[in-house]
Tab-separated table of C-alpha atoms in Angstrom:
chain	number	residue	atom	x	y	z
Z	1	UNK	CA	117.684	-42.782	-134.984
Z	2	UNK	CA	117.346	-39.924	-132.632
Z	3	UNK	CA	113.890	-39.010	-131.811
Z	4	UNK	CA	112.509	-35.408	-131.331
Z	5	UNK	CA	112.216	-34.601	-127.745
Z	6	UNK	CA	115.149	-36.570	-127.002
Z	7	UNK	CA	117.220	-35.597	-123.901
Z	8	UNK	CA	120.393	-34.370	-126.014
Z	9	UNK	CA	118.026	-31.787	-127.978
Z	10	UNK	CA	116.220	-30.374	-124.981
Z	11	UNK	CA	119.227	-29.560	-123.629
Z	12	UNK	CA	120.452	-27.660	-126.452
Z	13	UNK	CA	117.420	-25.705	-126.870
Z	14	UNK	CA	117.110	-24.990	-123.373
Z	15	UNK	CA	121.019	-23.636	-123.512
Z	16	UNK	CA	119.786	-21.437	-126.439
Z	17	UNK	CA	116.980	-19.911	-124.662
Z	18	UNK	CA	119.299	-19.103	-121.804
Z	19	UNK	CA	121.836	-17.713	-123.826
Z	20	UNK	CA	119.336	-15.536	-125.948
Z	21	UNK	CA	117.612	-14.131	-122.500
Z	22	UNK	CA	120.875	-13.235	-121.116
Z	23	UNK	CA	121.678	-11.271	-124.083
Z	24	UNK	CA	118.263	-9.341	-124.205
Z	25	UNK	CA	118.817	-8.481	-120.393
Z	26	UNK	CA	122.374	-7.305	-120.897
Z	27	UNK	CA	121.253	-4.915	-124.169
Z	28	UNK	CA	118.080	-3.787	-122.227
Z	29	UNK	CA	120.090	-2.918	-118.779
Z	30	UNK	CA	122.847	-1.100	-120.989
Z	31	UNK	CA	120.147	0.779	-122.866
Z	32	UNK	CA	118.674	2.172	-119.645
Z	33	UNK	CA	122.052	2.949	-118.318
Z	34	UNK	CA	123.169	4.879	-120.946
Z	35	UNK	CA	119.918	7.456	-120.979
Z	36	UNK	CA	119.383	7.432	-117.558
Z	37	UNK	CA	120.112	10.912	-115.321
Z	38	UNK	CA	122.226	10.826	-112.729
Z	39	UNK	CA	120.429	10.659	-109.182
Z	40	UNK	CA	120.967	13.267	-106.701
Z	41	UNK	CA	121.683	12.439	-102.998
Z	42	UNK	CA	119.591	12.949	-100.545
Z	43	UNK	CA	121.243	15.668	-99.030
Z	44	UNK	CA	121.489	17.362	-102.706
Z	45	UNK	CA	117.845	17.208	-102.958
Z	46	UNK	CA	117.494	18.536	-99.478
Z	47	UNK	CA	119.946	21.458	-100.429
Z	48	UNK	CA	117.805	21.902	-103.675
Z	49	UNK	CA	114.400	22.357	-101.459
Z	50	UNK	CA	116.041	24.720	-98.886
Z	51	UNK	CA	116.968	26.936	-101.559
Z	52	UNK	CA	113.811	27.738	-102.388
Z	53	UNK	CA	112.258	27.940	-99.188
Z	54	UNK	CA	111.882	31.514	-97.756
Z	55	UNK	CA	111.818	31.900	-94.028
Z	56	UNK	CA	112.947	35.392	-93.957
Z	57	UNK	CA	111.211	37.462	-96.497
Z	58	UNK	CA	114.008	40.372	-96.776
Z	59	UNK	CA	117.142	38.446	-95.972
Z	60	UNK	CA	116.431	35.768	-98.310
Z	61	UNK	CA	115.350	35.216	-102.014
Z	62	UNK	CA	113.551	32.076	-103.548
Z	63	UNK	CA	115.128	33.184	-107.116
Z	64	UNK	CA	117.736	35.257	-108.512
Z	65	UNK	CA	116.415	38.827	-109.149
Z	66	UNK	CA	117.904	41.518	-111.393
Z	67	UNK	CA	119.935	44.305	-110.023
Z	68	UNK	CA	117.849	47.412	-109.519
Z	69	UNK	CA	120.117	49.401	-111.879
Z	70	UNK	CA	119.248	46.845	-114.680
Z	71	UNK	CA	115.589	47.916	-114.558
Z	72	UNK	CA	114.962	51.058	-113.503
Z	73	UNK	CA	117.093	54.220	-112.758
Z	74	UNK	CA	117.325	54.858	-108.957
Z	75	UNK	CA	119.817	57.418	-107.895
Z	76	UNK	CA	119.403	56.808	-104.202
Z	77	UNK	CA	122.720	55.147	-102.918
Z	78	UNK	CA	120.270	52.043	-101.419
Z	79	UNK	CA	116.848	50.735	-102.048
Z	80	UNK	CA	114.811	47.680	-101.861
Z	81	UNK	CA	111.406	46.154	-102.882
Z	82	UNK	CA	110.053	43.297	-100.911
Z	83	UNK	CA	107.030	41.174	-101.751
Z	84	UNK	CA	105.390	39.853	-98.181
Z	85	UNK	CA	102.723	37.214	-98.637
Z	86	UNK	CA	101.998	33.906	-97.672
Z	87	UNK	CA	104.601	31.354	-99.392
Z	88	UNK	CA	105.628	34.154	-101.871
Z	89	UNK	CA	108.055	36.405	-100.287
Z	90	UNK	CA	110.623	37.818	-102.300
Z	91	UNK	CA	113.057	40.839	-102.863
Z	92	UNK	CA	111.829	42.086	-105.803
Z	93	UNK	CA	114.443	44.661	-106.585
Z	94	UNK	CA	117.462	45.755	-104.865
Z	95	UNK	CA	120.175	48.296	-104.938
Z	96	UNK	CA	122.871	48.167	-102.028
Z	97	UNK	CA	119.895	46.927	-99.721
Z	98	UNK	CA	122.766	45.928	-96.969
Z	99	UNK	CA	124.651	48.821	-96.897
Z	100	UNK	CA	124.093	50.610	-93.497
Z	101	UNK	CA	123.007	54.298	-93.999
Z	102	UNK	CA	121.938	57.332	-91.958
Z	103	UNK	CA	117.937	56.932	-92.014
Z	104	UNK	CA	116.651	60.057	-90.239
Z	105	UNK	CA	113.304	59.568	-88.859
Z	106	UNK	CA	112.891	56.002	-90.284
Z	107	UNK	CA	114.123	55.594	-86.711
Z	108	UNK	CA	110.566	56.141	-85.590
Z	109	UNK	CA	109.491	52.784	-86.643
Z	110	UNK	CA	111.459	51.342	-84.181
Z	111	UNK	CA	110.355	53.625	-81.469
Z	112	UNK	CA	107.114	52.712	-82.448
Z	113	UNK	CA	107.853	49.137	-81.826
Z	114	UNK	CA	109.267	49.545	-78.548
Z	115	UNK	CA	106.068	51.712	-77.423
Z	116	UNK	CA	103.828	49.072	-78.852
Z	117	UNK	CA	105.464	46.310	-77.082
Z	118	UNK	CA	106.159	47.892	-73.556
Z	119	UNK	CA	103.827	50.813	-73.223
Z	120	UNK	CA	100.289	50.873	-71.909
Z	121	UNK	CA	98.648	52.871	-74.770
Z	122	UNK	CA	96.273	54.741	-72.147
Z	123	UNK	CA	99.045	55.940	-69.766
Z	124	UNK	CA	98.998	59.849	-69.766
Z	125	UNK	CA	102.288	61.688	-70.272
Z	126	UNK	CA	103.336	65.030	-69.830
Z	127	UNK	CA	105.439	67.149	-72.266
Z	128	UNK	CA	108.425	68.141	-70.675
Z	129	UNK	CA	110.734	71.092	-71.960
Z	130	UNK	CA	113.358	68.773	-72.561
Z	131	UNK	CA	110.937	67.334	-75.285
Z	132	UNK	CA	110.170	70.585	-76.616
Z	133	UNK	CA	113.924	71.281	-76.899
Z	134	UNK	CA	114.331	68.629	-79.604
Z	135	UNK	CA	114.758	69.945	-83.186
Z	136	UNK	CA	112.154	70.398	-85.481
Z	137	UNK	CA	108.811	72.266	-85.979
Z	138	UNK	CA	106.485	69.614	-86.357
Z	139	UNK	CA	103.025	69.600	-84.699
Z	140	UNK	CA	101.833	71.994	-82.209
Z	141	UNK	CA	102.599	70.424	-79.017
Z	142	UNK	CA	103.296	72.451	-75.787
Z	143	UNK	CA	105.403	72.055	-72.538
Z	144	UNK	CA	103.029	70.667	-69.912
Z	145	UNK	CA	100.547	69.160	-72.267
Z	146	UNK	CA	99.041	66.034	-70.912
Z	147	UNK	CA	98.816	63.288	-73.726
Z	148	UNK	CA	98.229	59.708	-73.708
Z	149	UNK	CA	101.026	57.293	-74.964
Z	150	UNK	CA	98.487	56.919	-78.091
Z	151	UNK	CA	97.914	60.401	-78.920
Z	152	UNK	CA	101.824	60.761	-78.932
Z	153	UNK	CA	102.237	57.688	-80.781
Z	154	UNK	CA	99.926	58.876	-83.820
Z	155	UNK	CA	101.870	62.093	-83.692
Z	156	UNK	CA	104.976	60.686	-84.144
Z	157	UNK	CA	104.175	58.525	-86.855
Z	158	UNK	CA	101.968	60.917	-88.704
Z	159	UNK	CA	103.555	64.152	-88.450
Z	160	UNK	CA	107.073	62.298	-87.635
Z	161	UNK	CA	107.398	64.567	-84.438
Z	162	UNK	CA	110.703	64.563	-83.104
Z	163	UNK	CA	109.189	66.245	-79.588
Z	164	UNK	CA	106.571	63.075	-79.324
Z	165	UNK	CA	109.043	60.750	-79.742
Z	166	UNK	CA	111.176	62.174	-77.327
Z	167	UNK	CA	108.296	62.470	-74.881
Z	168	UNK	CA	107.628	58.930	-75.215
Z	169	UNK	CA	111.228	58.182	-74.756
Z	170	UNK	CA	111.093	59.720	-71.155
Z	171	UNK	CA	108.178	57.780	-69.712
Z	172	UNK	CA	111.201	54.773	-69.984
Z	173	UNK	CA	113.946	56.741	-69.673
Z	174	UNK	CA	116.432	57.761	-72.406
Z	175	UNK	CA	119.268	55.315	-72.092
Z	176	UNK	CA	116.928	52.561	-71.250
Z	177	UNK	CA	114.690	53.162	-74.102
Z	178	UNK	CA	117.615	53.291	-76.804
Z	179	UNK	CA	118.740	49.968	-75.069
Z	180	UNK	CA	115.400	48.402	-75.696
Z	181	UNK	CA	115.487	49.655	-79.433
Z	182	UNK	CA	118.830	47.603	-79.875
Z	183	UNK	CA	117.899	44.562	-78.242
Z	184	UNK	CA	114.592	44.532	-80.373
Z	185	UNK	CA	117.074	44.787	-83.499
Z	186	UNK	CA	119.022	42.057	-82.309
Z	187	UNK	CA	116.168	39.876	-82.040
Z	188	UNK	CA	114.632	40.782	-85.366
Z	189	UNK	CA	118.270	40.001	-87.064
Z	190	UNK	CA	118.787	43.494	-88.267
Z	191	UNK	CA	122.379	42.984	-88.617
Z	192	UNK	CA	123.199	46.241	-90.230
Z	193	UNK	CA	121.415	48.266	-87.437
Z	194	UNK	CA	122.029	50.600	-84.552
Z	195	UNK	CA	119.850	53.252	-82.980
Z	196	UNK	CA	121.330	56.078	-80.693
Z	197	UNK	CA	118.410	57.763	-80.104
Z	198	UNK	CA	114.413	57.717	-80.792
Z	199	UNK	CA	114.261	60.346	-83.162
Z	200	UNK	CA	116.593	59.894	-85.911
Z	201	UNK	CA	118.597	63.092	-85.342
Z	202	UNK	CA	121.635	61.489	-84.076
Z	203	UNK	CA	124.443	60.976	-86.986
Z	204	UNK	CA	125.331	57.808	-84.795
Z	205	UNK	CA	122.305	55.954	-85.715
Z	206	UNK	CA	122.100	53.643	-89.087
Z	207	UNK	CA	120.439	51.096	-91.004
Z	208	UNK	CA	120.303	49.297	-94.311
Z	209	UNK	CA	116.995	49.089	-96.542
Z	210	UNK	CA	116.706	45.746	-96.112
Z	211	UNK	CA	116.872	46.117	-92.319
Z	212	UNK	CA	114.027	48.392	-92.429
Z	213	UNK	CA	112.022	46.538	-94.831
Z	214	UNK	CA	112.253	43.563	-92.222
Z	215	UNK	CA	111.266	45.941	-89.235
Z	216	UNK	CA	108.304	47.354	-91.305
Z	217	UNK	CA	107.230	43.995	-92.320
Z	218	UNK	CA	107.323	42.791	-88.755
Z	219	UNK	CA	105.158	45.750	-87.695
Z	220	UNK	CA	102.896	45.451	-90.275
Z	221	UNK	CA	102.461	41.474	-89.574
Z	222	UNK	CA	102.396	42.007	-85.542
Z	223	UNK	CA	100.858	45.337	-84.401
Z	224	UNK	CA	97.458	46.038	-86.442
Z	225	UNK	CA	97.752	49.660	-85.010
Z	226	UNK	CA	100.845	50.206	-86.674
Z	227	UNK	CA	98.851	50.222	-90.422
Z	228	UNK	CA	96.134	52.014	-89.035
Z	229	UNK	CA	97.789	55.089	-87.986
Z	230	UNK	CA	100.584	55.167	-90.735
Z	231	UNK	CA	97.438	55.269	-93.093
Z	232	UNK	CA	95.801	58.028	-92.169
Z	233	UNK	CA	96.392	60.947	-94.325
Z	234	UNK	CA	94.850	63.310	-91.749
Z	235	UNK	CA	93.955	62.804	-88.162
Z	236	UNK	CA	92.304	65.122	-85.400
Z	237	UNK	CA	92.856	64.289	-81.872
Z	238	UNK	CA	90.025	65.562	-78.882
Z	239	UNK	CA	90.617	66.170	-75.632
Z	240	UNK	CA	88.700	65.257	-72.756
Z	241	UNK	CA	86.218	67.769	-73.304
Z	242	UNK	CA	85.783	67.076	-76.923
Z	243	UNK	CA	87.715	70.168	-77.974
Z	244	UNK	CA	89.834	69.645	-81.090
Z	245	UNK	CA	93.464	69.352	-79.610
Z	246	UNK	CA	95.645	68.613	-82.494
Z	247	UNK	CA	95.163	68.322	-86.274
Z	248	UNK	CA	97.688	65.712	-87.805
Z	249	UNK	CA	98.697	65.913	-91.193
Z	250	UNK	CA	100.661	62.985	-92.787
Z	251	UNK	CA	104.302	63.630	-94.178
Z	252	UNK	CA	103.422	60.865	-96.676
Z	253	UNK	CA	102.819	62.871	-99.975
Z	254	UNK	CA	101.655	59.491	-101.849
Z	255	UNK	CA	98.586	58.691	-99.347
Z	256	UNK	CA	95.543	59.136	-101.289
Z	257	UNK	CA	97.584	59.792	-104.566
Z	258	UNK	CA	99.091	56.492	-105.634
Z	259	UNK	CA	96.789	53.686	-106.197
Z	260	UNK	CA	97.627	50.652	-103.912
Z	261	UNK	CA	99.734	53.189	-101.270
Z	262	UNK	CA	98.068	52.170	-97.908
Z	263	UNK	CA	100.950	53.848	-95.642
Z	264	UNK	CA	104.422	54.652	-95.226
Z	265	UNK	CA	107.044	56.418	-92.794
Z	266	UNK	CA	109.255	59.627	-94.086
Z	267	UNK	CA	112.568	60.774	-92.890
Z	268	UNK	CA	114.956	63.769	-93.409
Z	269	UNK	CA	118.181	65.017	-92.207
Z	270	UNK	CA	120.949	66.998	-93.891
Z	271	UNK	CA	123.317	63.865	-93.713
Z	272	UNK	CA	120.582	61.300	-94.430
Z	273	UNK	CA	118.967	63.253	-96.994
Z	274	UNK	CA	115.559	61.884	-98.296
Z	275	UNK	CA	114.339	58.471	-96.830
Z	276	UNK	CA	110.904	56.562	-97.098
Z	277	UNK	CA	109.390	53.589	-96.541
Z	278	UNK	CA	106.196	52.556	-98.234
Z	279	UNK	CA	103.640	49.853	-97.858
Z	280	UNK	CA	101.511	49.119	-100.968
Z	281	UNK	CA	98.679	46.432	-101.597
Z	282	UNK	CA	100.242	43.768	-103.733
Z	283	UNK	CA	98.506	43.938	-107.251
Z	284	UNK	CA	97.640	39.963	-107.271
Z	285	UNK	CA	95.703	40.793	-103.769
Z	286	UNK	CA	98.043	38.208	-102.103
Z	287	UNK	CA	99.763	40.414	-99.676
Z	288	UNK	CA	101.855	43.615	-99.354
Z	289	UNK	CA	104.974	45.151	-101.164
Z	290	UNK	CA	107.165	47.210	-98.929
Z	291	UNK	CA	109.752	49.676	-100.623
Z	292	UNK	CA	112.542	51.551	-99.201
Z	293	UNK	CA	114.721	54.336	-100.458
Z	294	UNK	CA	117.805	55.750	-98.518
Z	295	UNK	CA	119.659	59.092	-99.189
Z	296	UNK	CA	117.426	60.280	-101.657
Z	297	UNK	CA	117.551	63.661	-103.251
Z	298	UNK	CA	114.111	62.931	-104.432
Z	299	UNK	CA	112.419	60.149	-102.005
Z	300	UNK	CA	108.882	60.294	-103.290
Z	301	UNK	CA	109.479	60.309	-107.253
Z	302	UNK	CA	111.997	57.257	-106.790
Z	303	UNK	CA	109.509	55.339	-104.413
Z	304	UNK	CA	107.215	56.018	-107.542
Z	305	UNK	CA	109.731	54.572	-110.068
Z	306	UNK	CA	109.725	51.230	-107.584
Z	307	UNK	CA	105.999	51.072	-107.549
Z	308	UNK	CA	105.731	51.511	-111.524
Z	309	UNK	CA	108.227	49.087	-112.241
Z	310	UNK	CA	106.109	46.302	-111.696
């Protein structure tokens, strides 16, 4: 007689349990493998992360954006709108934004940077006959007039005066000044930019909408006086005796007319046509939006199209 719990029966039961357990494990593993998503390698994950980190707010984009022609009708050959804000920098719209083009008086943005980085703003400069020989009728400068660097910078940026810009250039020396402008362009990574003068009159100067936005962003973030100056619709300069010296009217027609616009810089020559950089407060209050048009026949209207597209 075979008793329950004998060695033979126990061995058979153990074998059955092991077999069933193994079968269950095989089925579960097979199911998991068939439904699992392929794992990314560390390198792939890092690459994916790097695609959404924007170190340069103008030269990189955190996500694809539509070409400008798909959204609004901009006839200017090149244009760009860039959101500048901590952690949210992005190109919003772009059209041929890296194409080098003449930029006229947008050149004075770099003139301003060189002055702000290298000059004593209180230093006095004499306006020379050479400065007065520069083309343009902007402002009411006179040969022999003594002005501070700061006053000349106001005249340069508000009235876009070629004569004031050249007077600033002479304090360093025209050749050295232009060398410093191009060195600063290299330092800022403005790869589509070259300067031949401080005024923008030279046909040998050029830049791109993207580079102008990058330069403007740098000035906005690093030079508080820049925004203070370009945000003035009008400004009166007084001499040491308290007498009115110069009354300046900003060439930016959108100041005080378009909500959110807090500054900008205009430019025009027959070759460059209408050029315009404008800074506006971001509608969500988290930063700024810089927009640029180059080569436009109607720069103020086209900038407003960029503003109204958001």
